[in-house]
Structures are given as structure tokens and as C-alpha cells.
Amino acid sequence: MKVHLTFDVEIWCNGWQRLDAEFPAAFERYVYGRSARGEFALPATLEILHRHGLKGVFFVEPLFSARFGAEYLKRVVTLIEGAGQQVQLHLHPEWTDEITPPPIADASRKRQHLCHYDRAEQSQLVAYGLALLRAQAGGEISAFRAGSYAANLDTYHALAAAGLLVDSSLNTEFDVSGTDLPDRGSIASARQVGAVQVYPISLFRDGRGRLRPAQVGACSLAEMTQALESAAALGRRHFVIVSHNFEMLRPGRSEPDTIVVSRFEGLCRYLAANRARFDVGGFDRAPAGADADAARLPSTSGWATWRRLGEQALRRWT
């Protein structure tokens, strides 16, 4: 089974009212996450992957740099590519109305999600973001993830027009994801949407029977490893895990969240120890083919889920 460790890399400024005043500190936190214990944003993520000999896919959001300068995007890309990791395109169109000159004609209001733009606007935004990222990246940009997973059918037309034939946007636990796909309710494994090969975020049923996406900060280590084992047993060909550049930080601060750090370390250790069974790396352009028994989802034990709930309670009190 191929396992895809993916990371959404983005910068936020505590709202939109004081962007210029907030950006310097926000950039430092989201990119580096410096504290007395180390740099637990991108540097720690990259170091842990390197130590365990694993390759990830970093979906980098470039629109912020059209407001603040290409040198900031260059610093992000250099960190990732310098560590031997792969850069791909991420897009949060919330930045559109903050850019001068605007990349589309109708930038008079803030529209949060890519699915709130029509096909022509999406094509313009994808092409614009792709040009920004390609100007800084040394590797090939061939894959995409929409911010907040907000892709729709128009997105796949826009991606095909831009030559981006791999996507990892779908996460049906988000209401804005794949809203107009005819088979949205059955999205569980890799599929073709038009010309684009799509790798959804992997879902599993937790110990209480509830659907949960495979996200590092939202699952216990036991849930993640059990979901991987269960997916492999079901004959899944791909398993997509998502994280963020800031996921190992405490909310609103630069100090590390020790529980999430431990989860990520443990996950990487587990994947490295099971290389013969799990091929960790990037996405394929070729059609992935249908999974055997694709209607069934991986599942985890009640103990693994209660471990997560206990960790969440502990995080609130520490």
C-alpha cells in the first residue's frame, strides 16, 4: 500500500484587519515556530522526516506572497526542497481580494472557498498561483490541494487546463468538499475525475463508529496505525494522511504541542519500521485503479479512540 504523508503549508495573520502589522510575527510562527525547545513548525517536520528516511508532499500556498513579496515564498520553498522534500500547489483564495492588482476581475469581496468561484475564475486563480510557485520551486509542480478541501467539478476543469493532473482535495467530512460530484457519498479511494487523478484524504471509522479523516493532529497514534493496518487488510492501494506546517505547535503560540509531536514522531517511526508493507512517497499520475472492496472503510478500536479523547482532555489542561 502506498502511503502519502501530506502537509498543507500556509500563513495566517489573526484575521484580515491588520495584515501588514501582523504578518512578520505570523510568518515566523507558521514557518519556523521558534521556541526555547526548538523550531517546531517546518524545521522540526522536515527533520523528523529526514531522520526516518521518509518522503512527504508539501502543498504550499503561494497567494500570500503576492501581497507580501516573493522572497517569503522563496524562503518556504527553499526550506522544503533543501530537505529533499516535494513541493506542490495549495490554494486559499481568501487572499484574492488582498492582492494588488487583483488576479481576477471580481475581487471586490472576500470569498473563502475555491468552490465559491466560477470555472473561469478558478482557472485564473490556479494559473496565477501556479506561476507564483513555479517561479520559486526547483521541482515539477504537478499536484494540487484546494484550501479547506473546497474543490468541485469546476476545479477539476481548471486543474486539467493548467496541466495539474493529480489532486488531493477531497475530504467529505468537510461540507464544501466535492459538493457537486455525482458520487460524493461514496468517496473512499483514489479515482479519476475527468482528466485528473484524485487521491482523497483517507477516512476511517473510529471506535465509536464515527467517520474521521486521517489527520495527525486529530487522531491518536493508535488510531492512525490501526487505520493503516485496516486499510492494508482491505486491499487499499493508497492511504492519504494530512497535516499542516503548524500542527505541532500549540494553538496561537510557538511552543510545541508535545502530544502532537509525539504522535508524528511515532507515526514516522512506525512507517519507517514497516517499509516492506508501506511505500511512503508522492502521488502517481497514472490512473490508480479501483480498490478492492472500496465500499468498506478502515476501522479502529474503541481503546484507540478513547486514547485520543484522553489526549484531547489533557491538551486542554496543559
PDB file of C-alpha atoms in Angstrom:
ATOM      1  CA  MET A   1       0.000   0.000   0.000  1.00  0.00           C
ATOM      2  CA  LYS A   2       1.248   3.473  -0.876  1.00  0.00           C
ATOM      3  CA  VAL A   3       1.111   5.943   1.997  1.00  0.00           C
ATOM      4  CA  HIS A   4       1.130   9.665   1.263  1.00  0.00           C
ATOM      5  CA  LEU A   5       2.283  11.944   4.087  1.00  0.00           C
ATOM      6  CA  THR A   6       0.936  15.334   3.026  1.00  0.00           C
ATOM      7  CA  PHE A   7       1.327  18.769   4.595  1.00  0.00           C
ATOM      8  CA  ASP A   8      -0.637  21.939   3.864  1.00  0.00           C
ATOM      9  CA  VAL A   9       1.748  24.883   4.223  1.00  0.00           C
ATOM     10  CA  GLU A  10       0.051  28.236   4.785  1.00  0.00           C
ATOM     11  CA  ILE A  11       0.422  31.556   6.617  1.00  0.00           C
ATOM     12  CA  TRP A  12      -2.364  33.299   8.572  1.00  0.00           C
ATOM     13  CA  CYS A  13      -2.380  36.710  10.273  1.00  0.00           C
ATOM     14  CA  ASN A  14      -5.041  36.520  13.020  1.00  0.00           C
ATOM     15  CA  GLY A  15      -7.738  37.987  10.788  1.00  0.00           C
ATOM     16  CA  TRP A  16      -7.724  40.383   7.874  1.00  0.00           C
ATOM     17  CA  GLN A  17      -7.833  43.782   9.595  1.00  0.00           C
ATOM     18  CA  ARG A  18      -4.124  44.302  10.423  1.00  0.00           C
ATOM     19  CA  LEU A  19      -2.341  42.208   7.826  1.00  0.00           C
ATOM     20  CA  ASP A  20       0.777  44.327   7.433  1.00  0.00           C
ATOM     21  CA  ALA A  21       1.292  44.689  11.182  1.00  0.00           C
ATOM     22  CA  GLU A  22       0.634  41.008  11.922  1.00  0.00           C
ATOM     23  CA  PHE A  23       2.492  39.381   9.032  1.00  0.00           C
ATOM     24  CA  PRO A  24       6.125  39.430  10.279  1.00  0.00           C
ATOM     25  CA  ALA A  25       5.303  37.591  13.520  1.00  0.00           C
ATOM     26  CA  ALA A  26       2.822  35.296  11.744  1.00  0.00           C
ATOM     27  CA  PHE A  27       5.405  34.291   9.150  1.00  0.00           C
ATOM     28  CA  GLU A  28       7.962  33.481  11.857  1.00  0.00           C
ATOM     29  CA  ARG A  29       5.456  31.367  13.781  1.00  0.00           C
ATOM     30  CA  TYR A  30       3.908  29.483  10.881  1.00  0.00           C
ATOM     31  CA  VAL A  31       7.166  28.796   9.060  1.00  0.00           C
ATOM     32  CA  TYR A  32       9.627  28.309  11.934  1.00  0.00           C
ATOM     33  CA  GLY A  33       7.688  28.076  15.208  1.00  0.00           C
ATOM     34  CA  ARG A  34      10.702  29.113  17.248  1.00  0.00           C
ATOM     35  CA  SER A  35      10.714  28.452  20.991  1.00  0.00           C
ATOM     36  CA  ALA A  36      13.202  27.590  23.710  1.00  0.00           C
ATOM     37  CA  ARG A  37      12.653  23.929  22.791  1.00  0.00           C
ATOM     38  CA  GLY A  38      13.400  24.337  19.079  1.00  0.00           C
ATOM     39  CA  GLU A  39      11.655  25.199  15.812  1.00  0.00           C
ATOM     40  CA  PHE A  40       8.526  23.050  15.702  1.00  0.00           C
ATOM     41  CA  ALA A  41       6.872  24.311  12.521  1.00  0.00           C
ATOM     42  CA  LEU A  42       8.557  23.361   9.208  1.00  0.00           C
ATOM     43  CA  PRO A  43      12.093  22.725  10.573  1.00  0.00           C
ATOM     44  CA  ALA A  44      11.016  20.016  13.040  1.00  0.00           C
ATOM     45  CA  THR A  45       8.655  18.430  10.495  1.00  0.00           C
ATOM     46  CA  LEU A  46      11.440  18.226   7.926  1.00  0.00           C
ATOM     47  CA  GLU A  47      13.988  16.965  10.447  1.00  0.00           C
ATOM     48  CA  ILE A  48      11.725  14.150  11.678  1.00  0.00           C
ATOM     49  CA  LEU A  49      11.007  13.023   8.108  1.00  0.00           C
ATOM     50  CA  HIS A  50      14.729  13.097   7.300  1.00  0.00           C
ATOM     51  CA  ARG A  51      15.679  11.160  10.423  1.00  0.00           C
ATOM     52  CA  HIS A  52      13.276   8.369   9.497  1.00  0.00           C
ATOM     53  CA  GLY A  53      14.126   8.423   5.782  1.00  0.00           C
ATOM     54  CA  LEU A  54      10.590   9.349   4.677  1.00  0.00           C
ATOM     55  CA  LYS A  55       9.365  11.481   1.771  1.00  0.00           C
ATOM     56  CA  GLY A  56       6.388  13.804   2.154  1.00  0.00           C
ATOM     57  CA  VAL A  57       4.335  16.026  -0.148  1.00  0.00           C
ATOM     58  CA  PHE A  58       4.161  19.697   0.881  1.00  0.00           C
ATOM     59  CA  PHE A  59       1.237  21.593  -0.626  1.00  0.00           C
ATOM     60  CA  VAL A  60       2.444  25.212  -0.433  1.00  0.00           C
ATOM     61  CA  GLU A  61       0.004  28.152  -0.519  1.00  0.00           C
ATOM     62  CA  PRO A  62       1.587  30.960  -2.649  1.00  0.00           C
ATOM     63  CA  LEU A  63      -1.090  33.682  -2.836  1.00  0.00           C
ATOM     64  CA  PHE A  64       0.069  35.317   0.408  1.00  0.00           C
ATOM     65  CA  SER A  65       3.346  36.183  -1.328  1.00  0.00           C
ATOM     66  CA  ALA A  66       1.543  38.318  -3.924  1.00  0.00           C
ATOM     67  CA  ARG A  67       0.682  40.602  -1.007  1.00  0.00           C
ATOM     68  CA  PHE A  68       3.941  40.458   0.960  1.00  0.00           C
ATOM     69  CA  GLY A  69       6.660  39.585  -1.550  1.00  0.00           C
ATOM     70  CA  ALA A  70       8.124  36.641  -3.447  1.00  0.00           C
ATOM     71  CA  GLU A  71      11.110  36.440  -1.079  1.00  0.00           C
ATOM     72  CA  TYR A  72       8.859  34.990   1.658  1.00  0.00           C
ATOM     73  CA  LEU A  73       7.582  32.243  -0.613  1.00  0.00           C
ATOM     74  CA  LYS A  74      11.159  31.571  -1.675  1.00  0.00           C
ATOM     75  CA  ARG A  75      12.178  31.019   1.954  1.00  0.00           C
ATOM     76  CA  VAL A  76       9.398  28.478   2.439  1.00  0.00           C
ATOM     77  CA  VAL A  77      10.182  26.583  -0.769  1.00  0.00           C
ATOM     78  CA  THR A  78      13.935  26.596  -0.090  1.00  0.00           C
ATOM     79  CA  LEU A  79      13.402  25.069   3.363  1.00  0.00           C
ATOM     80  CA  ILE A  80      11.297  22.233   1.937  1.00  0.00           C
ATOM     81  CA  GLU A  81      13.285  21.487  -1.197  1.00  0.00           C
ATOM     82  CA  GLY A  82      16.569  21.883   0.688  1.00  0.00           C
ATOM     83  CA  ALA A  83      15.437  18.996   2.894  1.00  0.00           C
ATOM     84  CA  GLY A  84      14.824  16.828  -0.176  1.00  0.00           C
ATOM     85  CA  GLN A  85      11.045  17.035   0.062  1.00  0.00           C
ATOM     86  CA  GLN A  86       8.453  17.657  -2.654  1.00  0.00           C
ATOM     87  CA  VAL A  87       6.612  20.972  -3.191  1.00  0.00           C
ATOM     88  CA  GLN A  88       3.134  21.044  -4.765  1.00  0.00           C
ATOM     89  CA  LEU A  89       0.368  23.665  -5.084  1.00  0.00           C
ATOM     90  CA  HIS A  90      -2.114  24.633  -2.364  1.00  0.00           C
ATOM     91  CA  LEU A  91      -4.595  27.474  -2.840  1.00  0.00           C
ATOM     92  CA  HIS A  92      -6.515  29.560  -0.310  1.00  0.00           C
ATOM     93  CA  PRO A  93      -8.439  32.095  -2.425  1.00  0.00           C
ATOM     94  CA  GLU A  94      -9.258  34.169   0.686  1.00  0.00           C
ATOM     95  CA  TRP A  95      -6.130  36.101  -0.286  1.00  0.00           C
ATOM     96  CA  THR A  96      -7.587  37.158  -3.648  1.00  0.00           C
ATOM     97  CA  ASP A  97      -9.066  40.491  -2.534  1.00  0.00           C
ATOM     98  CA  GLU A  98      -5.867  41.364  -0.612  1.00  0.00           C
ATOM     99  CA  ILE A  99      -3.698  41.365  -3.761  1.00  0.00           C
ATOM    100  CA  THR A 100      -2.917  44.422  -5.919  1.00  0.00           C
ATOM    101  CA  PRO A 101      -3.506  44.223  -8.828  1.00  0.00           C
ATOM    102  CA  PRO A 102      -6.168  41.550  -8.269  1.00  0.00           C
ATOM    103  CA  PRO A 103      -5.703  38.258 -10.134  1.00  0.00           C
ATOM    104  CA  ILE A 104      -9.373  38.153 -11.221  1.00  0.00           C
ATOM    105  CA  ALA A 105     -11.846  40.851 -12.259  1.00  0.00           C
ATOM    106  CA  ASP A 106     -14.312  40.366  -9.375  1.00  0.00           C
ATOM    107  CA  ALA A 107     -12.146  40.835  -6.281  1.00  0.00           C
ATOM    108  CA  SER A 108     -14.429  43.307  -4.539  1.00  0.00           C
ATOM    109  CA  ARG A 109     -15.432  40.920  -1.745  1.00  0.00           C
ATOM    110  CA  LYS A 110     -13.868  38.093   0.210  1.00  0.00           C
ATOM    111  CA  ARG A 111     -14.909  34.635  -0.907  1.00  0.00           C
ATOM    112  CA  GLN A 112     -13.411  31.986   1.317  1.00  0.00           C
ATOM    113  CA  HIS A 113     -13.592  28.791  -0.694  1.00  0.00           C
ATOM    114  CA  LEU A 114     -12.476  27.889  -4.211  1.00  0.00           C
ATOM    115  CA  CYS A 115     -15.910  26.390  -4.898  1.00  0.00           C
ATOM    116  CA  HIS A 116     -17.365  29.907  -4.440  1.00  0.00           C
ATOM    117  CA  TYR A 117     -15.693  30.949  -7.727  1.00  0.00           C
ATOM    118  CA  ASP A 118     -16.913  30.021 -11.187  1.00  0.00           C
ATOM    119  CA  ARG A 119     -14.921  27.880 -13.604  1.00  0.00           C
ATOM    120  CA  ALA A 120     -13.236  30.787 -15.384  1.00  0.00           C
ATOM    121  CA  GLU A 121     -12.233  32.405 -12.072  1.00  0.00           C
ATOM    122  CA  GLN A 122     -10.899  29.137 -10.737  1.00  0.00           C
ATOM    123  CA  SER A 123      -8.841  28.672 -13.890  1.00  0.00           C
ATOM    124  CA  GLN A 124      -7.366  32.140 -13.459  1.00  0.00           C
ATOM    125  CA  LEU A 125      -6.576  31.593  -9.780  1.00  0.00           C
ATOM    126  CA  VAL A 126      -4.988  28.187 -10.342  1.00  0.00           C
ATOM    127  CA  ALA A 127      -2.844  29.568 -13.178  1.00  0.00           C
ATOM    128  CA  TYR A 128      -1.875  32.592 -11.071  1.00  0.00           C
ATOM    129  CA  GLY A 129      -0.916  30.523  -8.027  1.00  0.00           C
ATOM    130  CA  LEU A 130       0.939  28.025 -10.184  1.00  0.00           C
ATOM    131  CA  ALA A 131       3.030  30.805 -11.772  1.00  0.00           C
ATOM    132  CA  LEU A 132       3.920  32.214  -8.342  1.00  0.00           C
ATOM    133  CA  LEU A 133       5.018  28.819  -7.062  1.00  0.00           C
ATOM    134  CA  ARG A 134       6.867  27.740 -10.204  1.00  0.00           C
ATOM    135  CA  ALA A 135       8.914  30.949 -10.093  1.00  0.00           C
ATOM    136  CA  GLN A 136      10.404  29.774  -6.773  1.00  0.00           C
ATOM    137  CA  ALA A 137      10.345  25.979  -6.923  1.00  0.00           C
ATOM    138  CA  GLY A 138      13.045  23.836  -8.457  1.00  0.00           C
ATOM    139  CA  GLY A 139      10.954  20.691  -8.795  1.00  0.00           C
ATOM    140  CA  GLU A 140       7.998  19.903 -11.037  1.00  0.00           C
ATOM    141  CA  ILE A 141       4.608  21.140  -9.856  1.00  0.00           C
ATOM    142  CA  SER A 142       2.072  18.525 -10.876  1.00  0.00           C
ATOM    143  CA  ALA A 143      -0.332  18.122  -7.924  1.00  0.00           C
ATOM    144  CA  PHE A 144      -2.900  20.300  -6.157  1.00  0.00           C
ATOM    145  CA  ARG A 145      -4.933  20.623  -2.983  1.00  0.00           C
ATOM    146  CA  ALA A 146      -7.679  23.214  -2.501  1.00  0.00           C
ATOM    147  CA  GLY A 147      -7.750  25.148   0.757  1.00  0.00           C
ATOM    148  CA  SER A 148     -10.338  23.703   3.170  1.00  0.00           C
ATOM    149  CA  TYR A 149     -10.684  20.831   0.636  1.00  0.00           C
ATOM    150  CA  ALA A 150     -13.158  23.045  -1.264  1.00  0.00           C
ATOM    151  CA  ALA A 151     -12.853  21.527  -4.739  1.00  0.00           C
ATOM    152  CA  ASN A 152     -15.807  20.996  -7.070  1.00  0.00           C
ATOM    153  CA  LEU A 153     -16.255  19.888 -10.683  1.00  0.00           C
ATOM    154  CA  ASP A 154     -15.147  23.315 -11.952  1.00  0.00           C
ATOM    155  CA  THR A 155     -11.898  22.839 -10.023  1.00  0.00           C
ATOM    156  CA  TYR A 156     -11.082  19.707 -11.997  1.00  0.00           C
ATOM    157  CA  HIS A 157     -11.650  21.517 -15.279  1.00  0.00           C
ATOM    158  CA  ALA A 158      -9.347  24.302 -14.055  1.00  0.00           C
ATOM    159  CA  LEU A 159      -6.666  21.828 -12.991  1.00  0.00           C
ATOM    160  CA  ALA A 160      -6.758  19.988 -16.302  1.00  0.00           C
ATOM    161  CA  ALA A 161      -6.444  23.286 -18.181  1.00  0.00           C
ATOM    162  CA  ALA A 162      -3.367  24.143 -16.094  1.00  0.00           C
ATOM    163  CA  GLY A 163      -1.796  20.715 -16.657  1.00  0.00           C
ATOM    164  CA  LEU A 164      -2.178  19.702 -12.996  1.00  0.00           C
ATOM    165  CA  LEU A 165      -3.356  16.128 -13.377  1.00  0.00           C
ATOM    166  CA  VAL A 166      -3.086  14.987  -9.742  1.00  0.00           C
ATOM    167  CA  ASP A 167      -5.334  16.248  -6.938  1.00  0.00           C
ATOM    168  CA  SER A 168      -5.715  15.524  -3.215  1.00  0.00           C
ATOM    169  CA  SER A 169      -8.529  17.900  -2.293  1.00  0.00           C
ATOM    170  CA  LEU A 170     -11.457  15.660  -1.452  1.00  0.00           C
ATOM    171  CA  ASN A 171     -12.399  15.243   2.200  1.00  0.00           C
ATOM    172  CA  THR A 172     -16.098  14.584   2.567  1.00  0.00           C
ATOM    173  CA  GLU A 173     -16.018  15.335   6.280  1.00  0.00           C
ATOM    174  CA  PHE A 174     -15.957  18.976   5.087  1.00  0.00           C
ATOM    175  CA  ASP A 175     -19.266  20.276   3.707  1.00  0.00           C
ATOM    176  CA  VAL A 176     -17.565  22.319   0.957  1.00  0.00           C
ATOM    177  CA  SER A 177     -15.615  19.384  -0.491  1.00  0.00           C
ATOM    178  CA  GLY A 178     -16.798  17.784  -3.720  1.00  0.00           C
ATOM    179  CA  THR A 179     -20.305  19.163  -3.287  1.00  0.00           C
ATOM    180  CA  ASP A 180     -21.386  18.615  -6.910  1.00  0.00           C
ATOM    181  CA  LEU A 181     -19.664  15.282  -7.571  1.00  0.00           C
ATOM    182  CA  PRO A 182     -22.339  12.777  -8.553  1.00  0.00           C
ATOM    183  CA  ASP A 183     -20.932  10.040  -6.303  1.00  0.00           C
ATOM    184  CA  ARG A 184     -19.780  12.236  -3.416  1.00  0.00           C
ATOM    185  CA  GLY A 185     -21.200   9.977  -0.737  1.00  0.00           C
ATOM    186  CA  SER A 186     -19.052   7.041  -1.825  1.00  0.00           C
ATOM    187  CA  ILE A 187     -15.686   8.798  -1.997  1.00  0.00           C
ATOM    188  CA  ALA A 188     -13.303   6.491  -0.193  1.00  0.00           C
ATOM    189  CA  SER A 189     -10.403   5.749  -2.512  1.00  0.00           C
ATOM    190  CA  ALA A 190      -8.438   7.015  -5.489  1.00  0.00           C
ATOM    191  CA  ARG A 191     -10.466   7.814  -8.580  1.00  0.00           C
ATOM    192  CA  GLN A 192     -10.427   9.684 -11.876  1.00  0.00           C
ATOM    193  CA  VAL A 193     -12.399  12.936 -12.230  1.00  0.00           C
ATOM    194  CA  GLY A 194     -12.208  13.963 -15.863  1.00  0.00           C
ATOM    195  CA  ALA A 195      -8.516  14.094 -16.761  1.00  0.00           C
ATOM    196  CA  VAL A 196      -7.400  14.407 -13.126  1.00  0.00           C
ATOM    197  CA  GLN A 197      -6.280  11.535 -10.896  1.00  0.00           C
ATOM    198  CA  VAL A 198      -7.776  12.205  -7.448  1.00  0.00           C
ATOM    199  CA  TYR A 199      -6.475  10.918  -4.117  1.00  0.00           C
ATOM    200  CA  PRO A 200      -8.975  11.788  -1.343  1.00  0.00           C
ATOM    201  CA  ILE A 201      -7.915  12.253   2.267  1.00  0.00           C
ATOM    202  CA  SER A 202      -8.295   8.815   3.812  1.00  0.00           C
ATOM    203  CA  LEU A 203     -11.230   8.230   6.167  1.00  0.00           C
ATOM    204  CA  PHE A 204     -11.774   5.579   8.799  1.00  0.00           C
ATOM    205  CA  ARG A 205     -14.425   4.630  11.347  1.00  0.00           C
ATOM    206  CA  ASP A 206     -13.244   5.244  14.873  1.00  0.00           C
ATOM    207  CA  GLY A 207     -14.053   3.142  17.935  1.00  0.00           C
ATOM    208  CA  ARG A 208     -17.430   4.871  18.271  1.00  0.00           C
ATOM    209  CA  GLY A 209     -18.358   4.199  14.648  1.00  0.00           C
ATOM    210  CA  ARG A 210     -17.845   7.803  13.551  1.00  0.00           C
ATOM    211  CA  LEU A 211     -16.087   8.832  10.362  1.00  0.00           C
ATOM    212  CA  ARG A 212     -12.731  10.523  10.885  1.00  0.00           C
ATOM    213  CA  PRO A 213     -10.130  11.846   8.430  1.00  0.00           C
ATOM    214  CA  ALA A 214      -6.550  10.641   8.806  1.00  0.00           C
ATOM    215  CA  GLN A 215      -5.070  13.871  10.207  1.00  0.00           C
ATOM    216  CA  VAL A 216      -2.049  13.819  12.520  1.00  0.00           C
ATOM    217  CA  GLY A 217      -3.414  16.425  14.934  1.00  0.00           C
ATOM    218  CA  ALA A 218      -6.874  14.847  15.084  1.00  0.00           C
ATOM    219  CA  CYS A 219      -6.097  11.156  15.644  1.00  0.00           C
ATOM    220  CA  SER A 220      -4.259   9.232  18.323  1.00  0.00           C
ATOM    221  CA  LEU A 221      -1.187   7.339  17.198  1.00  0.00           C
ATOM    222  CA  ALA A 222      -3.034   4.091  17.876  1.00  0.00           C
ATOM    223  CA  GLU A 223      -5.917   5.203  15.632  1.00  0.00           C
ATOM    224  CA  MET A 224      -3.520   6.106  12.836  1.00  0.00           C
ATOM    225  CA  THR A 225      -1.565   2.859  12.939  1.00  0.00           C
ATOM    226  CA  GLN A 226      -4.722   0.759  13.272  1.00  0.00           C
ATOM    227  CA  ALA A 227      -6.319   2.629  10.349  1.00  0.00           C
ATOM    228  CA  LEU A 228      -3.233   1.901   8.235  1.00  0.00           C
ATOM    229  CA  GLU A 229      -3.322  -1.773   9.188  1.00  0.00           C
ATOM    230  CA  SER A 230      -7.049  -1.975   8.489  1.00  0.00           C
ATOM    231  CA  ALA A 231      -6.697  -0.219   5.117  1.00  0.00           C
ATOM    232  CA  ALA A 232      -3.957  -2.635   4.081  1.00  0.00           C
ATOM    233  CA  ALA A 233      -6.099  -5.599   5.128  1.00  0.00           C
ATOM    234  CA  LEU A 234      -8.956  -4.254   2.982  1.00  0.00           C
ATOM    235  CA  GLY A 235      -6.659  -4.125  -0.042  1.00  0.00           C
ATOM    236  CA  ARG A 236      -6.423  -0.347  -0.264  1.00  0.00           C
ATOM    237  CA  ARG A 237      -3.789   0.826  -2.745  1.00  0.00           C
ATOM    238  CA  HIS A 238      -3.375   4.321  -1.276  1.00  0.00           C
ATOM    239  CA  PHE A 239      -3.686   5.931   2.139  1.00  0.00           C
ATOM    240  CA  VAL A 240      -3.508   9.735   2.373  1.00  0.00           C
ATOM    241  CA  ILE A 241      -2.543  11.369   5.679  1.00  0.00           C
ATOM    242  CA  VAL A 242      -2.813  15.135   6.153  1.00  0.00           C
ATOM    243  CA  SER A 243      -1.023  17.541   8.483  1.00  0.00           C
ATOM    244  CA  HIS A 244      -0.011  21.230   8.461  1.00  0.00           C
ATOM    245  CA  ASN A 245       3.143  23.247   8.915  1.00  0.00           C
ATOM    246  CA  PHE A 246       1.820  24.493  12.280  1.00  0.00           C
ATOM    247  CA  GLU A 247       0.217  21.280  13.525  1.00  0.00           C
ATOM    248  CA  MET A 248       2.935  20.500  16.081  1.00  0.00           C
ATOM    249  CA  LEU A 249       2.504  23.952  17.690  1.00  0.00           C
ATOM    250  CA  ARG A 250       0.148  24.890  20.485  1.00  0.00           C
ATOM    251  CA  PRO A 251      -2.792  26.983  19.164  1.00  0.00           C
ATOM    252  CA  GLY A 252      -1.843  30.638  18.793  1.00  0.00           C
ATOM    253  CA  ARG A 253       1.660  30.095  20.176  1.00  0.00           C
ATOM    254  CA  SER A 254       5.104  28.929  19.061  1.00  0.00           C
ATOM    255  CA  GLU A 255       5.618  26.375  21.823  1.00  0.00           C
ATOM    256  CA  PRO A 256       5.425  22.726  20.736  1.00  0.00           C
ATOM    257  CA  ASP A 257       2.324  20.659  21.415  1.00  0.00           C
ATOM    258  CA  THR A 258       4.129  17.681  22.919  1.00  0.00           C
ATOM    259  CA  ILE A 259       1.240  15.268  22.308  1.00  0.00           C
ATOM    260  CA  VAL A 260       1.103  16.016  18.573  1.00  0.00           C
ATOM    261  CA  VAL A 261       4.912  15.964  18.343  1.00  0.00           C
ATOM    262  CA  SER A 262       4.873  12.514  19.939  1.00  0.00           C
ATOM    263  CA  ARG A 263       2.154  11.345  17.532  1.00  0.00           C
ATOM    264  CA  PHE A 264       4.092  12.492  14.475  1.00  0.00           C
ATOM    265  CA  GLU A 265       7.358  11.001  15.749  1.00  0.00           C
ATOM    266  CA  GLY A 266       5.565   7.729  16.479  1.00  0.00           C
ATOM    267  CA  LEU A 267       3.865   7.644  13.084  1.00  0.00           C
ATOM    268  CA  CYS A 268       7.144   8.228  11.245  1.00  0.00           C
ATOM    269  CA  ARG A 269       8.883   5.596  13.372  1.00  0.00           C
ATOM    270  CA  TYR A 270       6.102   3.111  12.598  1.00  0.00           C
ATOM    271  CA  LEU A 271       6.181   3.783   8.853  1.00  0.00           C
ATOM    272  CA  ALA A 272       9.973   3.515   8.759  1.00  0.00           C
ATOM    273  CA  ALA A 273       9.824   0.187  10.595  1.00  0.00           C
ATOM    274  CA  ASN A 274       7.261  -1.156   8.106  1.00  0.00           C
ATOM    275  CA  ARG A 275       8.833  -0.126   4.797  1.00  0.00           C
ATOM    276  CA  ALA A 276       8.254  -3.552   3.300  1.00  0.00           C
ATOM    277  CA  ARG A 277       4.493  -3.080   3.685  1.00  0.00           C
ATOM    278  CA  PHE A 278       4.031   0.688   3.296  1.00  0.00           C
ATOM    279  CA  ASP A 279       5.598   2.608   0.411  1.00  0.00           C
ATOM    280  CA  VAL A 280       5.755   6.220   1.648  1.00  0.00           C
ATOM    281  CA  GLY A 281       6.064   8.854  -1.068  1.00  0.00           C
ATOM    282  CA  GLY A 282       4.409  11.077  -3.651  1.00  0.00           C
ATOM    283  CA  PHE A 283       1.437  10.633  -5.939  1.00  0.00           C
ATOM    284  CA  ASP A 284       1.252   8.861  -9.296  1.00  0.00           C
ATOM    285  CA  ARG A 285      -0.126  10.468 -12.430  1.00  0.00           C
ATOM    286  CA  ALA A 286      -1.265   7.165 -13.872  1.00  0.00           C
ATOM    287  CA  PRO A 287      -4.803   6.042 -13.015  1.00  0.00           C
ATOM    288  CA  ALA A 288      -4.692   4.238  -9.680  1.00  0.00           C
ATOM    289  CA  GLY A 289      -7.383   1.695 -10.459  1.00  0.00           C
ATOM    290  CA  ALA A 290     -10.290   0.740  -8.240  1.00  0.00           C
ATOM    291  CA  ASP A 291      -9.687  -0.594  -4.758  1.00  0.00           C
ATOM    292  CA  ALA A 292     -10.949  -3.993  -3.826  1.00  0.00           C
ATOM    293  CA  ASP A 293     -13.987  -3.696  -1.554  1.00  0.00           C
ATOM    294  CA  ALA A 294     -13.893   0.115  -1.844  1.00  0.00           C
ATOM    295  CA  ALA A 295     -17.261   0.498  -0.084  1.00  0.00           C
ATOM    296  CA  ARG A 296     -15.815  -0.657   3.255  1.00  0.00           C
ATOM    297  CA  LEU A 297     -13.801   1.801   5.307  1.00  0.00           C
ATOM    298  CA  PRO A 298     -10.854   1.061   7.570  1.00  0.00           C
ATOM    299  CA  SER A 299     -11.728   0.966  11.251  1.00  0.00           C
ATOM    300  CA  THR A 300     -10.050   1.327  14.632  1.00  0.00           C
ATOM    301  CA  SER A 301     -10.675   0.034  18.142  1.00  0.00           C
ATOM    302  CA  GLY A 302     -12.533   1.687  20.981  1.00  0.00           C
ATOM    303  CA  TRP A 303      -9.337   1.754  23.007  1.00  0.00           C
ATOM    304  CA  ALA A 304      -7.533   3.753  20.288  1.00  0.00           C
ATOM    305  CA  THR A 305     -10.354   6.290  20.161  1.00  0.00           C
ATOM    306  CA  TRP A 306     -10.587   6.658  23.928  1.00  0.00           C
ATOM    307  CA  ARG A 307      -6.837   7.278  23.886  1.00  0.00           C
ATOM    308  CA  ARG A 308      -7.453  10.248  21.587  1.00  0.00           C
ATOM    309  CA  LEU A 309     -10.244  11.594  23.777  1.00  0.00           C
ATOM    310  CA  GLY A 310      -7.990  11.363  26.816  1.00  0.00           C
ATOM    311  CA  GLU A 311      -5.198  13.170  24.966  1.00  0.00           C
ATOM    312  CA  GLN A 312      -7.599  15.918  23.926  1.00  0.00           C
ATOM    313  CA  ALA A 313      -8.669  16.419  27.542  1.00  0.00           C
ATOM    314  CA  LEU A 314      -5.036  16.545  28.627  1.00  0.00           C
ATOM    315  CA  ARG A 315      -4.190  19.117  25.944  1.00  0.00           C
ATOM    316  CA  ARG A 316      -6.927  21.425  27.214  1.00  0.00           C
ATOM    317  CA  TRP A 317      -5.472  21.391  30.708  1.00  0.00           C
ATOM    318  CA  THR A 318      -1.765  21.712  29.877  1.00  0.00           C
TER     319      THR A 318
END
